[in-house]
Amino acid sequence: MTTMAMGGRRGKAGSISVTRVRRWLLAGVITLLLVLAGLIGYTRWKTRKLLMDLPHRLGADIKSETNGFTWSQSVKGHTIFTIHAAKAIQRENGKTTLHDVAITMYGAPGSNRTDSIRGAEFEYDQPNGVVRAAGDVYLDLAAPTPSVNSVGDVKSEVSAKNAATSDAAPSKPDSPPGNGSKRIQVTTSGLTFLQKLGIAATDQPLHIVYGDMRGSATGADYESDTGTLKLHSAVEMNGMQNRQVIHVRAAAAELDRASQRATLHAGRIATDDNRASGDLMLITLATSGGIDRIHSEGHATLEGKGGMTAQSPKMDAQMGDAGKLHDVLMQGGVQFANTAGSTGSAARAEVHFNLAGVATSANFDGHVRLDQVAPGVERSLTAERLVTAMAPDAAGRMQMREATASGPAMVRTAVSAPAKTGGPSTIHVSTLRGTSLRAVTAQRGGVTYVSEITGTGNTQLVQDDGAGTVRTSSGDELHATLFAPGSSAKDKAKSPTGQVQTAVQVGHVVVTQRSPAKGTQTAGETRATAARAEFDDATGGLILTGSPQVTSPGLQLAADRIVLHQGSGDAEAFGAVRGVYVASGATGKAEEKRPADPVHLLADHATVAGGGSAAKLFGTAGKLARMWSSTAQIEAPVIETDRASGKLFAHAAAGDASAGTVRMLLPVQAGAGKSSLAPTGALRITGGTLVYTPADARGPAHADIGGGVRMDNPGSQLTARSAVATLAATPLQGGGSAATALPSGNLQTVTATGDVHLQQPGRSGTGERLVYTAADQRYELTGTAAVPPKVIDSQRGTLSGTSVIFHGADDSVEVSGQDGHRVRTETEVARPAKGK
């Protein structure tokens, strides 16, 4: 019904038919679809527009992206560098962001050197030729090599070229390259590569790996064309080189691989054995990658393991194959020292080492000086050149085995010795000189010391005992032994190390010894010559042989052997002693003075006090000691003289009580106006002892003879128990009296006492006292009241009285008596013959 109703209405005006509704619905759907399509298109357009505007809104200017970016630059067919990246993003500003970048740089043509720079991200400003790294950067640099044709270099180049075209991730510096060659690997950040200049630079910290070496620095420049790497500051490298630990420090450094040279500013290189440093150090690298040579300038310093330090303006060091020091040359003024208290200097020093890097020899040239200070001992050496050889001691430490100094050379040792009396210590100094001095060392108690010194050419030994006695000996050659270190304080004081113990000097030996004044002994100087001199510290004596001669003030002495004593300054002569004792001067009018009369001497043995102030002559049983001048003579087993007092003492040897061993010959001059028959000659006196005293305010010069006297005068002979002879000395030119106490001047009187016997031709006399006057040849004989003098005359008989006077001039006898005494004359009368 409904259908009918509806159908009835379709035919009426204003009614909506189903068909129309369907049409409307279809049109609406189509319209909706069109709207939706428009909306979708608009939305897509808006989205696309939004996406296109998003980079600008985010500040990005990406123009295009590409995978596998490679850029190379060549000059005259030679590739300079290649930049390769796994991905490149080009930006609107003309710059390109590169990911997983490898920059390969090629050395000069023929160098076969390749280096690479790797990083995760770089910014490439191609118009300006600048590449900047973001994040960590890894540099892989070829090590310095001497040969451009080496296999290692070729392999390095091929490997680098293959790596440049690879998309593999950058290798870490601790990962060795695949070809196994030694490379320099650097890790840093903030790197900038200037394409046009071929320079890569950074101001950031660097981590460096080179073989077994690890290090760091701050800031670096790398020049691709020259292969030079410059480290700006705080350079430090540590590791192993040739199986030894090595440390390198520098304020800044440069590595020039083309010349195989590294430059360190304020550098320092240390190994287990040695340390070297300098304001500027130029290091030449070896083929092994180690150090071949080191050149240092400005405070160049070398420190040895044993504590030796040397410094000079310039130093050149040559390394051996094992990376150890082989040769070191220091110039421009070298200063060196060690921990044992030794210091030194020279214009030039050269040290040689063995394969283990241990010093075996050292040479020093130009104003060489060595000083050593130890408790109580100071030593020094000066020379123009010093050559030393080293050897290991018992502990394996290198010590000097021998040294030769020349040009000329000097070794000085000063030892402080405590005074025996508790006073201030004295300084004993010994000095050795020569055109060349060679020292040999020995070891004792773990201590190395100089045991021997041999000198040649103008050698000299100077010994100062610290008490004023200084002895200097010179000769052609010298050999000295030195004291070894003492095992105790007592031994060290007795035999200080380095002090001369024995010495032998040969060839034109000349000795000078200065002695101070001691007591009555005046200061003086003794000079000696010989062919050979021997010194022994145990005795302090210097033994001279080979025609030795000694000259001291007023004395010249020669013998087969002469000994000079250091402390006392005394001299002893042995065997065929002969000499001359010269006058020392006195006062007197010039017109009365005569030249000094030298006194000669002969002896088997003689001793002379320091400065010649006193002398003692010794004879033998068959040959007496003898002293004589042009006018007087003395012979005796022992003759002693003293310059200070002017006295002479002649006597028998100690323990010899025999008499008649002293002989004296004195001049006799007849007085003016006497008979021509008065003799002028010499008087001989013999006795057991003789003491001569020169003239002084108390009396004239006189000789006291004891021990049984005998006086022989031409035509007379006198014996007595003792006698005193007075002399009239003649002043000498220049003043003074004889340098020895030998009697000088004419005999004046002889006074004999005790059991006097006078014998003359045809007569004799006895008494207790006799006075002989030389001027008139007069003998006055006296006795005592109980025993008056008596004369037995062959012609006059026996005469006695208070005194008997013999006149030698006219051969007369005068007998006189005192008051109350008669002169008695006994005459033997000849009896008549039987039968007459």
mmCIF file of N, CA, C and O in Angstrom, residues 273-312:
data_model
loop_
_atom_site.group_PDB
_atom_site.id
_atom_site.type_symbol
_atom_site.label_atom_id
_atom_site.label_comp_id
_atom_site.label_asym_id
_atom_site.label_seq_id
_atom_site.Cartn_x
_atom_site.Cartn_y
_atom_site.Cartn_z
ATOM 1 N N ASP A 273 121.721 4.294 30.715
ATOM 2 C CA ASP A 273 123.148 4.544 30.955
ATOM 3 C C ASP A 273 123.509 6.024 30.963
ATOM 4 O O ASP A 273 124.354 6.453 31.748
ATOM 5 N N ASN A 274 122.895 6.806 30.080
ATOM 6 C CA ASN A 274 123.335 8.189 29.906
ATOM 7 C C ASN A 274 122.142 9.108 29.682
ATOM 8 O O ASN A 274 121.047 8.665 29.315
ATOM 9 N N ARG A 275 122.406 10.391 29.906
ATOM 10 C CA ARG A 275 121.401 11.424 29.652
ATOM 11 C C ARG A 275 122.075 12.582 28.930
ATOM 12 O O ARG A 275 123.162 13.008 29.319
ATOM 13 N N ALA A 276 121.422 13.072 27.881
ATOM 14 C CA ALA A 276 121.947 14.187 27.103
ATOM 15 C C ALA A 276 120.875 15.260 27.004
ATOM 16 O O ALA A 276 119.686 14.955 26.882
ATOM 17 N N SER A 277 121.315 16.517 27.040
ATOM 18 C CA SER A 277 120.365 17.620 26.936
ATOM 19 C C SER A 277 121.046 18.815 26.309
ATOM 20 O O SER A 277 122.277 18.866 26.196
ATOM 21 N N GLY A 278 120.250 19.780 25.881
ATOM 22 C CA GLY A 278 120.786 20.986 25.266
ATOM 23 C C GLY A 278 119.675 21.955 24.919
ATOM 24 O O GLY A 278 118.503 21.560 24.803
ATOM 25 N N ASP A 279 120.041 23.223 24.764
ATOM 26 C CA ASP A 279 119.044 24.209 24.354
ATOM 27 C C ASP A 279 118.499 23.876 22.971
ATOM 28 O O ASP A 279 117.310 24.067 22.700
ATOM 29 N N LEU A 280 119.369 23.378 22.105
ATOM 30 C CA LEU A 280 118.972 22.959 20.757
ATOM 31 C C LEU A 280 119.658 21.640 20.461
ATOM 32 O O LEU A 280 120.887 21.555 20.474
ATOM 33 N N MET A 281 118.869 20.596 20.186
ATOM 34 C CA MET A 281 119.411 19.268 19.917
ATOM 35 C C MET A 281 118.973 18.835 18.519
ATOM 36 O O MET A 281 117.775 18.774 18.223
ATOM 37 N N LEU A 282 119.957 18.552 17.678
ATOM 38 C CA LEU A 282 119.690 18.039 16.331
ATOM 39 C C LEU A 282 120.009 16.553 16.336
ATOM 40 O O LEU A 282 121.155 16.153 16.581
ATOM 41 N N ILE A 283 118.997 15.738 16.051
ATOM 42 C CA ILE A 283 119.132 14.289 16.147
ATOM 43 C C ILE A 283 119.018 13.696 14.758
ATOM 44 O O ILE A 283 118.017 13.893 14.055
ATOM 45 N N THR A 284 120.057 12.973 14.353
ATOM 46 C CA THR A 284 120.019 12.239 13.089
ATOM 47 C C THR A 284 119.570 10.819 13.385
ATOM 48 O O THR A 284 120.137 10.151 14.255
ATOM 49 N N LEU A 285 118.548 10.371 12.665
ATOM 50 C CA LEU A 285 117.956 9.067 12.937
ATOM 51 C C LEU A 285 118.656 7.973 12.157
ATOM 52 O O LEU A 285 119.113 8.170 11.022
ATOM 53 N N ALA A 286 118.737 6.788 12.771
ATOM 54 C CA ALA A 286 119.374 5.629 12.150
ATOM 55 C C ALA A 286 118.357 4.852 11.338
ATOM 56 O O ALA A 286 117.143 5.061 11.433
ATOM 57 N N THR A 287 118.848 3.930 10.506
ATOM 58 C CA THR A 287 117.957 3.118 9.681
ATOM 59 C C THR A 287 117.058 2.232 10.532
ATOM 60 O O THR A 287 115.963 1.865 10.118
ATOM 61 N N SER A 288 117.501 1.913 11.747
ATOM 62 C CA SER A 288 116.703 1.063 12.624
ATOM 63 C C SER A 288 115.560 1.820 13.271
ATOM 64 O O SER A 288 114.727 1.238 13.952
ATOM 65 N N GLY A 289 115.541 3.142 13.062
ATOM 66 C CA GLY A 289 114.525 3.948 13.702
ATOM 67 C C GLY A 289 115.008 4.600 14.968
ATOM 68 O O GLY A 289 114.339 5.456 15.531
ATOM 69 N N GLY A 290 116.179 4.176 15.447
ATOM 70 C CA GLY A 290 116.755 4.773 16.639
ATOM 71 C C GLY A 290 117.549 6.014 16.307
ATOM 72 O O GLY A 290 117.420 6.606 15.236
ATOM 73 N N ILE A 291 118.403 6.413 17.247
ATOM 74 C CA ILE A 291 119.206 7.620 17.093
ATOM 75 C C ILE A 291 120.587 7.260 16.578
ATOM 76 O O ILE A 291 121.241 6.355 17.102
ATOM 77 N N ASP A 292 121.038 7.975 15.548
ATOM 78 C CA ASP A 292 122.362 7.743 14.994
ATOM 79 C C ASP A 292 123.357 8.789 15.512
ATOM 80 O O ASP A 292 124.455 8.446 15.936
ATOM 81 N N ARG A 293 122.968 10.053 15.498
ATOM 82 C CA ARG A 293 123.837 11.135 15.968
ATOM 83 C C ARG A 293 123.004 12.158 16.730
ATOM 84 O O ARG A 293 121.822 12.339 16.454
ATOM 85 N N ILE A 294 123.681 12.831 17.665
ATOM 86 C CA ILE A 294 123.055 13.927 18.407
ATOM 87 C C ILE A 294 123.998 15.116 18.381
ATOM 88 O O ILE A 294 125.171 14.991 18.751
ATOM 89 N N HIS A 295 123.505 16.252 17.934
ATOM 90 C CA HIS A 295 124.269 17.500 17.976
ATOM 91 C C HIS A 295 123.516 18.468 18.861
ATOM 92 O O HIS A 295 122.350 18.788 18.605
ATOM 93 N N SER A 296 124.181 18.944 19.930
ATOM 94 C CA SER A 296 123.541 19.845 20.872
ATOM 95 C C SER A 296 124.297 21.164 20.912
ATOM 96 O O SER A 296 125.529 21.184 20.839
ATOM 97 N N GLU A 297 123.546 22.236 21.043
ATOM 98 C CA GLU A 297 124.137 23.566 21.181
ATOM 99 C C GLU A 297 123.439 24.307 22.315
ATOM 100 O O GLU A 297 122.227 24.202 22.472
ATOM 101 N N GLY A 298 124.238 25.058 23.070
ATOM 102 C CA GLY A 298 123.684 25.820 24.173
ATOM 103 C C GLY A 298 123.444 24.956 25.387
ATOM 104 O O GLY A 298 122.497 24.175 25.419
ATOM 105 N N HIS A 299 124.330 25.048 26.372
ATOM 106 C CA HIS A 299 124.221 24.257 27.601
ATOM 107 C C HIS A 299 124.088 22.763 27.297
ATOM 108 O O HIS A 299 123.289 22.051 27.909
ATOM 109 N N ALA A 300 124.880 22.311 26.315
ATOM 110 C CA ALA A 300 124.870 20.885 25.997
ATOM 111 C C ALA A 300 125.426 20.108 27.181
ATOM 112 O O ALA A 300 126.518 20.378 27.670
ATOM 113 N N THR A 301 124.672 19.122 27.643
ATOM 114 C CA THR A 301 125.031 18.389 28.858
ATOM 115 C C THR A 301 124.963 16.894 28.599
ATOM 116 O O THR A 301 124.032 16.406 27.947
ATOM 117 N N LEU A 302 125.958 16.178 29.150
ATOM 118 C CA LEU A 302 125.982 14.716 29.091
ATOM 119 C C LEU A 302 126.161 14.209 30.509
ATOM 120 O O LEU A 302 127.103 14.586 31.207
ATOM 121 N N GLU A 303 125.252 13.333 30.942
ATOM 122 C CA GLU A 303 125.312 12.761 32.283
ATOM 123 C C GLU A 303 125.470 11.257 32.158
ATOM 124 O O GLU A 303 124.700 10.601 31.449
ATOM 125 N N GLY A 304 126.477 10.711 32.851
ATOM 126 C CA GLY A 304 126.729 9.281 32.820
ATOM 127 C C GLY A 304 126.095 8.569 34.000
ATOM 128 O O GLY A 304 125.764 9.179 35.026
ATOM 129 N N LYS A 305 125.953 7.279 33.868
ATOM 130 C CA LYS A 305 125.342 6.472 34.917
ATOM 131 C C LYS A 305 126.170 6.494 36.190
ATOM 132 O O LYS A 305 125.648 6.390 37.291
ATOM 133 N N GLY A 306 127.498 6.639 36.050
ATOM 134 C CA GLY A 306 128.377 6.639 37.207
ATOM 135 C C GLY A 306 128.426 7.952 37.949
ATOM 136 O O GLY A 306 129.210 8.099 38.893
ATOM 137 N N GLY A 307 127.626 8.935 37.556
ATOM 138 C CA GLY A 307 127.608 10.199 38.262
ATOM 139 C C GLY A 307 128.424 11.292 37.607
ATOM 140 O O GLY A 307 128.501 12.396 38.143
ATOM 141 N N MET A 308 129.023 11.023 36.448
ATOM 142 C CA MET A 308 129.796 12.036 35.742
ATOM 143 C C MET A 308 128.861 12.932 34.927
ATOM 144 O O MET A 308 127.979 12.449 34.237
ATOM 145 N N THR A 309 129.070 14.245 35.022
ATOM 146 C CA THR A 309 128.295 15.221 34.268
ATOM 147 C C THR A 309 129.254 16.142 33.526
ATOM 148 O O THR A 309 130.219 16.646 34.116
ATOM 149 N N ALA A 310 128.990 16.361 32.236
ATOM 150 C CA ALA A 310 129.825 17.249 31.424
ATOM 151 C C ALA A 310 128.918 18.222 30.689
ATOM 152 O O ALA A 310 127.847 17.839 30.204
ATOM 153 N N GLN A 311 129.383 19.480 30.596
ATOM 154 C CA GLN A 311 128.583 20.506 29.920
ATOM 155 C C GLN A 311 129.483 21.373 29.059
ATOM 156 O O GLN A 311 130.624 21.661 29.428
ATOM 157 N N SER A 312 128.994 21.777 27.903
ATOM 158 C CA SER A 312 129.755 22.613 26.979
ATOM 159 C C SER A 312 128.778 23.338 26.052
ATOM 160 O O SER A 312 127.604 22.974 25.967
#
